[in-house]
Short mmCIF file of C-alpha atoms in Angstrom, two decimals:
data_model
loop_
_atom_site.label_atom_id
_atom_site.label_comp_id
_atom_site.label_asym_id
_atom_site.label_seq_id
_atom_site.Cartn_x
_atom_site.Cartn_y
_atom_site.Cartn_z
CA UNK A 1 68.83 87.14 -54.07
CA UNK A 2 65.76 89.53 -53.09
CA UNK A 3 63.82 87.98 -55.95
CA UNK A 4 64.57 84.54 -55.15
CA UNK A 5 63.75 84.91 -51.32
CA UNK A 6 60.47 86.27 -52.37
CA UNK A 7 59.76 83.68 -54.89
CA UNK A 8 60.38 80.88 -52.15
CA UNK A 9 58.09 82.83 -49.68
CA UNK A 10 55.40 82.70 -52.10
CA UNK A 11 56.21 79.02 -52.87
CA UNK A 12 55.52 78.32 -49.14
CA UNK A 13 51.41 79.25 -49.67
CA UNK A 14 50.35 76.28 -51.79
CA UNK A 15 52.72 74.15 -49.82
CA UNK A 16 50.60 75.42 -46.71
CA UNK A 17 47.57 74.99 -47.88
CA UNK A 18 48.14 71.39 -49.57
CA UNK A 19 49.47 70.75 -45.96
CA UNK A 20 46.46 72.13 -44.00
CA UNK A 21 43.70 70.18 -46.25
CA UNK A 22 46.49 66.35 -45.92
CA UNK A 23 46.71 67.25 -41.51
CA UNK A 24 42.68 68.49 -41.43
CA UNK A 25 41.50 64.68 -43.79
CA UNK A 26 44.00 62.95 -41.25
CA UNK A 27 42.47 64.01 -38.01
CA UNK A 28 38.84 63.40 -39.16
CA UNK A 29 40.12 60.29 -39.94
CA UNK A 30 41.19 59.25 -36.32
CA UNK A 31 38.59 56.62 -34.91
CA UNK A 32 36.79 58.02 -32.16
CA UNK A 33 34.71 60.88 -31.39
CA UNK A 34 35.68 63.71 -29.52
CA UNK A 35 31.84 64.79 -27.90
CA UNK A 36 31.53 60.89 -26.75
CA UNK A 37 35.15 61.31 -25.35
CA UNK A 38 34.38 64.32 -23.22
CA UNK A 39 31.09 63.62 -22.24
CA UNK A 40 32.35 59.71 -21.14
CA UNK A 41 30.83 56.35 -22.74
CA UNK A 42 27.80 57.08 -20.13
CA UNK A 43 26.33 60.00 -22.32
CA UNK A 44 23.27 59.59 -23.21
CA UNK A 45 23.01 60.00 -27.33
CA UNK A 46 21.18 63.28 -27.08
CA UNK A 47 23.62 65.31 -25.13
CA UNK A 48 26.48 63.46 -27.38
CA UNK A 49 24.25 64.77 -30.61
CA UNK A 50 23.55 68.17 -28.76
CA UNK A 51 27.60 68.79 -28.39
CA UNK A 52 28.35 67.61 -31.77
CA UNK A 53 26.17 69.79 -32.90
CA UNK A 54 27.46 73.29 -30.72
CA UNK A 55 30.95 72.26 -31.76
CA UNK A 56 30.08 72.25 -35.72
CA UNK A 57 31.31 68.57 -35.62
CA UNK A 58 27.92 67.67 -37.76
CA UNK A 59 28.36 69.60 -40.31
CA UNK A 60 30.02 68.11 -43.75
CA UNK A 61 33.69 68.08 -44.34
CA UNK A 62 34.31 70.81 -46.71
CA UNK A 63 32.01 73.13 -44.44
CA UNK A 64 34.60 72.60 -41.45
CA UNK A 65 37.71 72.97 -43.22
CA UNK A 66 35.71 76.01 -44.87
CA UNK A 67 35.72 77.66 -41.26
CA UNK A 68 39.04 76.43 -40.32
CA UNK A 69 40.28 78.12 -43.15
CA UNK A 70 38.92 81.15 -42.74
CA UNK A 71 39.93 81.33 -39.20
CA UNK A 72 43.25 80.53 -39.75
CA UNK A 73 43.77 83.64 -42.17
CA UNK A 74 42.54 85.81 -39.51
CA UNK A 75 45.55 84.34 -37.33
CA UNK A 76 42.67 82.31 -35.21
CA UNK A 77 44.04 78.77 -34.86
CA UNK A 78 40.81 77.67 -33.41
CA UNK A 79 39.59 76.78 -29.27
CA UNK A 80 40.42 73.61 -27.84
CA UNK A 81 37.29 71.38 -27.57
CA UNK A 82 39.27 69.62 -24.30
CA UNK A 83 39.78 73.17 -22.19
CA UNK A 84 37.90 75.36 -24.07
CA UNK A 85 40.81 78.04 -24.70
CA UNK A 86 41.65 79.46 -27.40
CA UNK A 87 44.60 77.49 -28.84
CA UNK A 88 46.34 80.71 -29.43
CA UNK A 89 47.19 81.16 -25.74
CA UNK A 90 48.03 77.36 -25.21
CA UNK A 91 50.16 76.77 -28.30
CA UNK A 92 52.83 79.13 -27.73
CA UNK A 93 53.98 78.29 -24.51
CA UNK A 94 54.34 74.77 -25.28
CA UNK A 95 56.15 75.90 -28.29
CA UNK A 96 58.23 77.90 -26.44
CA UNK A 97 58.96 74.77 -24.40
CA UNK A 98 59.85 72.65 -27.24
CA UNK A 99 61.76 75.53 -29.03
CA UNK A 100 63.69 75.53 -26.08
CA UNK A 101 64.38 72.04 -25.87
CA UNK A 102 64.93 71.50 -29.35
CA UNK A 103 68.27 74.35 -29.66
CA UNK A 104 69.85 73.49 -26.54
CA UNK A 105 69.93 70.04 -28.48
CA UNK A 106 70.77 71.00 -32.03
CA UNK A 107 73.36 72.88 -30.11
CA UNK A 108 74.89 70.16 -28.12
CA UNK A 109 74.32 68.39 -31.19
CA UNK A 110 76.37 70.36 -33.47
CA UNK A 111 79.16 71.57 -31.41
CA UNK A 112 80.43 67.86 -30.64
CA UNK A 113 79.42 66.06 -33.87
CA UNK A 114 81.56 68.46 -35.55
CA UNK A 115 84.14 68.91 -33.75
CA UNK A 116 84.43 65.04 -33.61
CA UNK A 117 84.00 65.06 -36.96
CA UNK A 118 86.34 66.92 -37.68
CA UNK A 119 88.77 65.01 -35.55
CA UNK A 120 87.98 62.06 -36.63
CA UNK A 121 89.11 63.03 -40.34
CA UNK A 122 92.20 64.92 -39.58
CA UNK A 123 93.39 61.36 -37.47
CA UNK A 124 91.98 59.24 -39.92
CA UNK A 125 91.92 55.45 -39.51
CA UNK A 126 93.45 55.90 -35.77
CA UNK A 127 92.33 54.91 -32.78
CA UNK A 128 90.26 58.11 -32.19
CA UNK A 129 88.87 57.80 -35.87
CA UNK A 130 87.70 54.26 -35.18
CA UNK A 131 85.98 54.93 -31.31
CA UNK A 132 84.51 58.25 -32.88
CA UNK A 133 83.01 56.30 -35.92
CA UNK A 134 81.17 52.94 -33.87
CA UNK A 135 80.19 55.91 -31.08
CA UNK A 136 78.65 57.41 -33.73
CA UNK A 137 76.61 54.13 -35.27
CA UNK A 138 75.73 53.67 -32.07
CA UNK A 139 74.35 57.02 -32.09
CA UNK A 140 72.20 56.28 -34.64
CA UNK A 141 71.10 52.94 -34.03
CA UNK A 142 70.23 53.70 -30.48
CA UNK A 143 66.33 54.45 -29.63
CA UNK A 144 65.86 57.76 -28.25
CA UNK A 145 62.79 56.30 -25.61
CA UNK A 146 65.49 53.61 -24.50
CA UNK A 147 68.46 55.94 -24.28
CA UNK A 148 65.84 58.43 -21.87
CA UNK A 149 65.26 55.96 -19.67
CA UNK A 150 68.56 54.71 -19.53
CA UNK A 151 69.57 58.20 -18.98
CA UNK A 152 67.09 58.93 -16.37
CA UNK A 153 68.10 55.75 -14.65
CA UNK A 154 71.91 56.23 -14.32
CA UNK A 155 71.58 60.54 -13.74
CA UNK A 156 68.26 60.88 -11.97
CA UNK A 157 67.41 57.39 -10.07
CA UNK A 158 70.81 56.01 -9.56
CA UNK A 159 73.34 59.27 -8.72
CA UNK A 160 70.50 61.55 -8.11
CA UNK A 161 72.16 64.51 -10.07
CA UNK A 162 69.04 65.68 -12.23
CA UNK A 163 65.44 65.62 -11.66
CA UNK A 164 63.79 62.74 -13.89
CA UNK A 165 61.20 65.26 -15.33
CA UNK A 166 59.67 68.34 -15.27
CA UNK A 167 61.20 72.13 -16.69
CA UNK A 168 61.22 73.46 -13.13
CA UNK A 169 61.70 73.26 -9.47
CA UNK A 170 57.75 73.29 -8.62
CA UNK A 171 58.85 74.47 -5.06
CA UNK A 172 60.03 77.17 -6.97
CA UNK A 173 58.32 78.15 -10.03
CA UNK A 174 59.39 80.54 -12.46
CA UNK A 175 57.73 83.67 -13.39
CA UNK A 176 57.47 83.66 -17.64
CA UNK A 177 58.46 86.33 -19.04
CA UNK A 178 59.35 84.89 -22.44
CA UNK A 179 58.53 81.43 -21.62
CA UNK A 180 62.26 80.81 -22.65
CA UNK A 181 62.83 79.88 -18.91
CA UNK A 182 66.89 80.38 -19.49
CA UNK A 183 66.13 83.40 -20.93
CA UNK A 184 63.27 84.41 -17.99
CA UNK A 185 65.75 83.02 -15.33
CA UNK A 186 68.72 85.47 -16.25
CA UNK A 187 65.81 88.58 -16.68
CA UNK A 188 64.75 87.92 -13.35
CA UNK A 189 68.41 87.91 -12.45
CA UNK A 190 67.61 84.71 -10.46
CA UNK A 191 70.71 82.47 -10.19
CA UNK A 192 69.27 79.36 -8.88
CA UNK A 193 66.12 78.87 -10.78
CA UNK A 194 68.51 79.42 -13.88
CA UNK A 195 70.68 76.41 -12.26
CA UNK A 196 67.39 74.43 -12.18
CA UNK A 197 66.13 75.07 -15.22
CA UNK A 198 69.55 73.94 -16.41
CA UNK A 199 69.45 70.75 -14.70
CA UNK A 200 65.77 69.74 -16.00
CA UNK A 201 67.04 70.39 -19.57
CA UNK A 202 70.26 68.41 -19.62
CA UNK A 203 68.76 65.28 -19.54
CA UNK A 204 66.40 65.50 -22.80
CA UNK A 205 68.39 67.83 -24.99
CA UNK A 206 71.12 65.16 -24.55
CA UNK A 207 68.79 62.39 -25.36
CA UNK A 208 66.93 64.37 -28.24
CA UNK A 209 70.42 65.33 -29.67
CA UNK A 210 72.34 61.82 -29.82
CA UNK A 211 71.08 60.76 -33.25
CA UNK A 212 71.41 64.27 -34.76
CA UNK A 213 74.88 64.33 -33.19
CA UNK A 214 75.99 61.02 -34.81
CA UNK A 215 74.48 61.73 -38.11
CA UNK A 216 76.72 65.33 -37.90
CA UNK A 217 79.42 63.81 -36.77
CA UNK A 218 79.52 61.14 -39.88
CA UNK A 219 78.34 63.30 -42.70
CA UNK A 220 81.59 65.70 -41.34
CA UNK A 221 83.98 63.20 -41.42
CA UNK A 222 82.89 62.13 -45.16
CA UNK A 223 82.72 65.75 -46.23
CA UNK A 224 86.45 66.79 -44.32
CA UNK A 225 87.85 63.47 -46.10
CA UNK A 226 86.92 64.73 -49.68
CA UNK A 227 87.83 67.86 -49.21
CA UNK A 228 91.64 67.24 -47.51
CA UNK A 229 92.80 65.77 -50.46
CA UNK A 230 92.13 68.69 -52.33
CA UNK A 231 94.99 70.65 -54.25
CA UNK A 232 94.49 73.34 -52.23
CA UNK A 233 94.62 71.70 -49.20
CA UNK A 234 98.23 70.35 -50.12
CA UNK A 235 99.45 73.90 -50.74
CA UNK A 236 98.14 75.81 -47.75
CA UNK A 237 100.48 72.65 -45.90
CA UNK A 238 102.91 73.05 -48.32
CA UNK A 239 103.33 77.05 -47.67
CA UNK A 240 104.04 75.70 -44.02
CA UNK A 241 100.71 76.67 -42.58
CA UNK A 242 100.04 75.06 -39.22
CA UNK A 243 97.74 72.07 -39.35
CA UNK A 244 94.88 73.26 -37.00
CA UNK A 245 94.62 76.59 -39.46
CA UNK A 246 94.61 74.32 -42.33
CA UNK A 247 91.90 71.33 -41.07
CA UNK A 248 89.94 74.56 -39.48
CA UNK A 249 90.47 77.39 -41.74
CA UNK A 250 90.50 75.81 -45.37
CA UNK A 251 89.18 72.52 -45.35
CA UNK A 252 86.00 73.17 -42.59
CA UNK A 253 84.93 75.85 -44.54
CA UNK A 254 84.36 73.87 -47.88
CA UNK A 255 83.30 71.26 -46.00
CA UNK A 256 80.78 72.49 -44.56
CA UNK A 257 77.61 72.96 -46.93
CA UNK A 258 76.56 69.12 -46.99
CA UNK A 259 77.12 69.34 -42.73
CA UNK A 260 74.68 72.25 -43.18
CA UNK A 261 72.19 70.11 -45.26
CA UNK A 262 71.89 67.71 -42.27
CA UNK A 263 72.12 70.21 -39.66
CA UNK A 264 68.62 71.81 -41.07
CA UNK A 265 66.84 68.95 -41.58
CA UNK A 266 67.68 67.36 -38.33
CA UNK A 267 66.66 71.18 -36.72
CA UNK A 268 63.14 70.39 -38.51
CA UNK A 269 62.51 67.05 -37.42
CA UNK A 270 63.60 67.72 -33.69
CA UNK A 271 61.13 70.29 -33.78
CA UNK A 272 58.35 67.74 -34.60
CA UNK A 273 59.84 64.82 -33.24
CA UNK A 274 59.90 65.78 -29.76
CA UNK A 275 57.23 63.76 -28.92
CA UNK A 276 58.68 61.04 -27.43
CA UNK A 277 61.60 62.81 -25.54
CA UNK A 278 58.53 65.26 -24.20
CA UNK A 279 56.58 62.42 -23.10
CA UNK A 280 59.49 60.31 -21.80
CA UNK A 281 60.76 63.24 -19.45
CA UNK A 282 57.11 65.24 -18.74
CA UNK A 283 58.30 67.94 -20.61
CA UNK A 284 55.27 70.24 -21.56
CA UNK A 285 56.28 70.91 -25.00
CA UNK A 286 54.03 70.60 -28.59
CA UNK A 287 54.87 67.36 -28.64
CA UNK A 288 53.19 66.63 -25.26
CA UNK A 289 50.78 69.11 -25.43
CA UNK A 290 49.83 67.69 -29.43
CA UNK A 291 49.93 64.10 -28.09
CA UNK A 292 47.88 64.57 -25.28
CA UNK A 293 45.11 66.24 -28.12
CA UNK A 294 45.58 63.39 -29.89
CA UNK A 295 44.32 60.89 -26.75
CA UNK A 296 41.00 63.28 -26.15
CA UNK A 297 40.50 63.44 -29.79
CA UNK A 298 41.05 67.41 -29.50
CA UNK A 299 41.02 68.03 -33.40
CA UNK A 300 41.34 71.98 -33.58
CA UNK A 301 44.28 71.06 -31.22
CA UNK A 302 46.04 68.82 -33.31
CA UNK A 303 45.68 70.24 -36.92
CA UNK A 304 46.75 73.49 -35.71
CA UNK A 305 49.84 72.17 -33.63
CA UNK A 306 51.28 70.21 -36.58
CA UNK A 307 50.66 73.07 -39.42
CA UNK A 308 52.56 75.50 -36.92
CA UNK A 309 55.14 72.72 -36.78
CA UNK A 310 55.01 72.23 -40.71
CA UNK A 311 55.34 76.12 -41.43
CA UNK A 312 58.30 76.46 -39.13
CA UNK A 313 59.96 73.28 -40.88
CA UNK A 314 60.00 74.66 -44.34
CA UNK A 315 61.14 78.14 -43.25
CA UNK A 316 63.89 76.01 -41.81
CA UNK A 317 64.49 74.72 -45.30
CA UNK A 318 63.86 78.24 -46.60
CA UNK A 319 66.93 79.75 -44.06
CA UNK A 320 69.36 76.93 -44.70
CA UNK A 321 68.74 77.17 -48.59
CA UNK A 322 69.77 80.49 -48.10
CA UNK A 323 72.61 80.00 -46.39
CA UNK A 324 74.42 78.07 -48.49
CA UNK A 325 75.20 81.19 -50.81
CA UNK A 326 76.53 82.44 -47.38
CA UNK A 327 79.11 79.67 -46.82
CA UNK A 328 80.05 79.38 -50.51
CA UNK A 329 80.12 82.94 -52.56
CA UNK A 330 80.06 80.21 -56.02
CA UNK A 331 76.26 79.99 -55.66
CA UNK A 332 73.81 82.65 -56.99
CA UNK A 333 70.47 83.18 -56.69
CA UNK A 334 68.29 84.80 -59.50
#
């Protein structure tokens, strides 16, 4: 197991790097230029030549990835050309943001899609089966920008229960700690900033957690299915064993590795995918904070914000391949 976790840590370098060199071609490729963009389209062409020039963006390609490299493997990802700070100080807050976001989701996400799941299998073909199953398509089908807006509409605008945007009460900001502002809220011991910070995350971890939700909630019910008419299954009933231990005990159990499959990819793609939930709701997450790099043509800004988004979806992969020997003691590792 030791050997194989190593193995797939060293298996992450070239996947980094191949990354790194696909992200850093990409960005040079974006039309525009970022000294023209900060200076304004009334530059004159010797002040636009004079900041190309102080930000290296003159010299040849394999010269700037070169440096990029070589500042990234002393843990520098770089200064943002818009603000001039060093993205190390900017990135992490925003990640923190979107971190935040992005479990409150994945949590919503997976303790109703498999409990309806679950449900839905154990009552198969009923009523509750059939509303569970076109919720769920629904789920899926539905586009998350729509479903924010609708949200926002019908919560925020309509019954004025939750803010429309924002992470905080700006009468009443919170002093980071963590940046986790649940976590800061509760260390501060403050009871109604926690409340508030509540309330501005309801709205997009519910919209960035439908689909993820619906996909759960489908790929349980397939799994439970297959795995109820198992011998085994038929005995534990048979031996008289109540039907909640049985469905939650026996079958969940088994049932649960392909569940865990979608659970970690959809944990990955939240993380990246944010974008439009961030931008729908104004919340300052790496989503945001990457898409508002990508409008100035901030390129430090934006290859660094998607390889720190890249590295933390294949650990991701990395943790849930790993966990599978965890939920079923048949699989070794060597």
């Amino acid at each position: 197991m030791m050997s194989y976790t190593i193995r797939r840590f060293l298996m992450l370098i070239p996947v980094l790097f191949g990354m790194s060199i696909i992200v850093f071609s990409i960005v040079r490729a974006i039309p525009g230029d970022p000294a023209q963009t900060i200076l304004g389209t009334k530059a004159s062409p010797e002040a636009i030549a004079n900041l190309r020039e102080s930000l290296g963006l003159d010299n040849p390609f394999f010269v700037q990835y070169g440096t990029y490299i070589k500042d990234l493997l002393t843990g520098d990802l770089g200064t943002s050309i818009r603000t001039g700070t060093p993205i190390n100080e900017e990135i992490w807050t925003a990640l923190a943001a979107t971190a935040e976001l992005t479990i409150v989701a994945m949590i919503i996400a997976i303790v109703i899609g498999l409990n309806a799941g679950v449900i839905s299998a154990w009552f198969r073909n009923s009523w509750f089966d059939y509303v569970i199953m076109v919720l769920a398509l629904v789920g899926i089908s539905m586009p998350i920008f729509w479903l924010g807006l609708m949200l926002q509409y019908q919560f925020a605008v309509d019954l004025g229960w939750l803010p429309t945007n924002g992470r905080e009460d700006i009468r009443n900001p919170i002093d980071a700690i963590t940046n986790f502002f649940l976590i800061d809220t509760l260390i501060h011991g403050n009871f109604s900033q926690f409340m508030a910070a509540v309330k501005h995350l309801l709205l997009p971890a519910i919209a960035l957690g439908t689909i993820p939700m619906a996909m759960i909630a489908r790929m349980t019910r397939s799994s439970m299915l297959g795995v109820m008419g198992s011998d085994y299954i038929r005995t534990a009933r048979a031996k008289g064993q109540k039907m909640f231990w049985v469905v939650y005990k026996h079958a969940f159990k088994n049932a649960f590795i392909p569940v865990l499959t979608v659970i970690g990819i959809q944990s990955g793609l939240l993380l990246g995918g944010a974008i439009l939930t961030e931008t729908i709701f104004g919340w300052p997450g790496i989503g945001r904070y990457i898409y508002d790099a990508i409008q100035s043509r901030d390129y430090p800004v934006v290859q660094s914000g998607i390889l720190v988004i890249a590295t933390i979806f294949v650990l991701i992969n990395l943790i849930v391949d790993l966990l599978y020997a965890v939920f079923d003691p048949r699989i070794k590792y060597r």
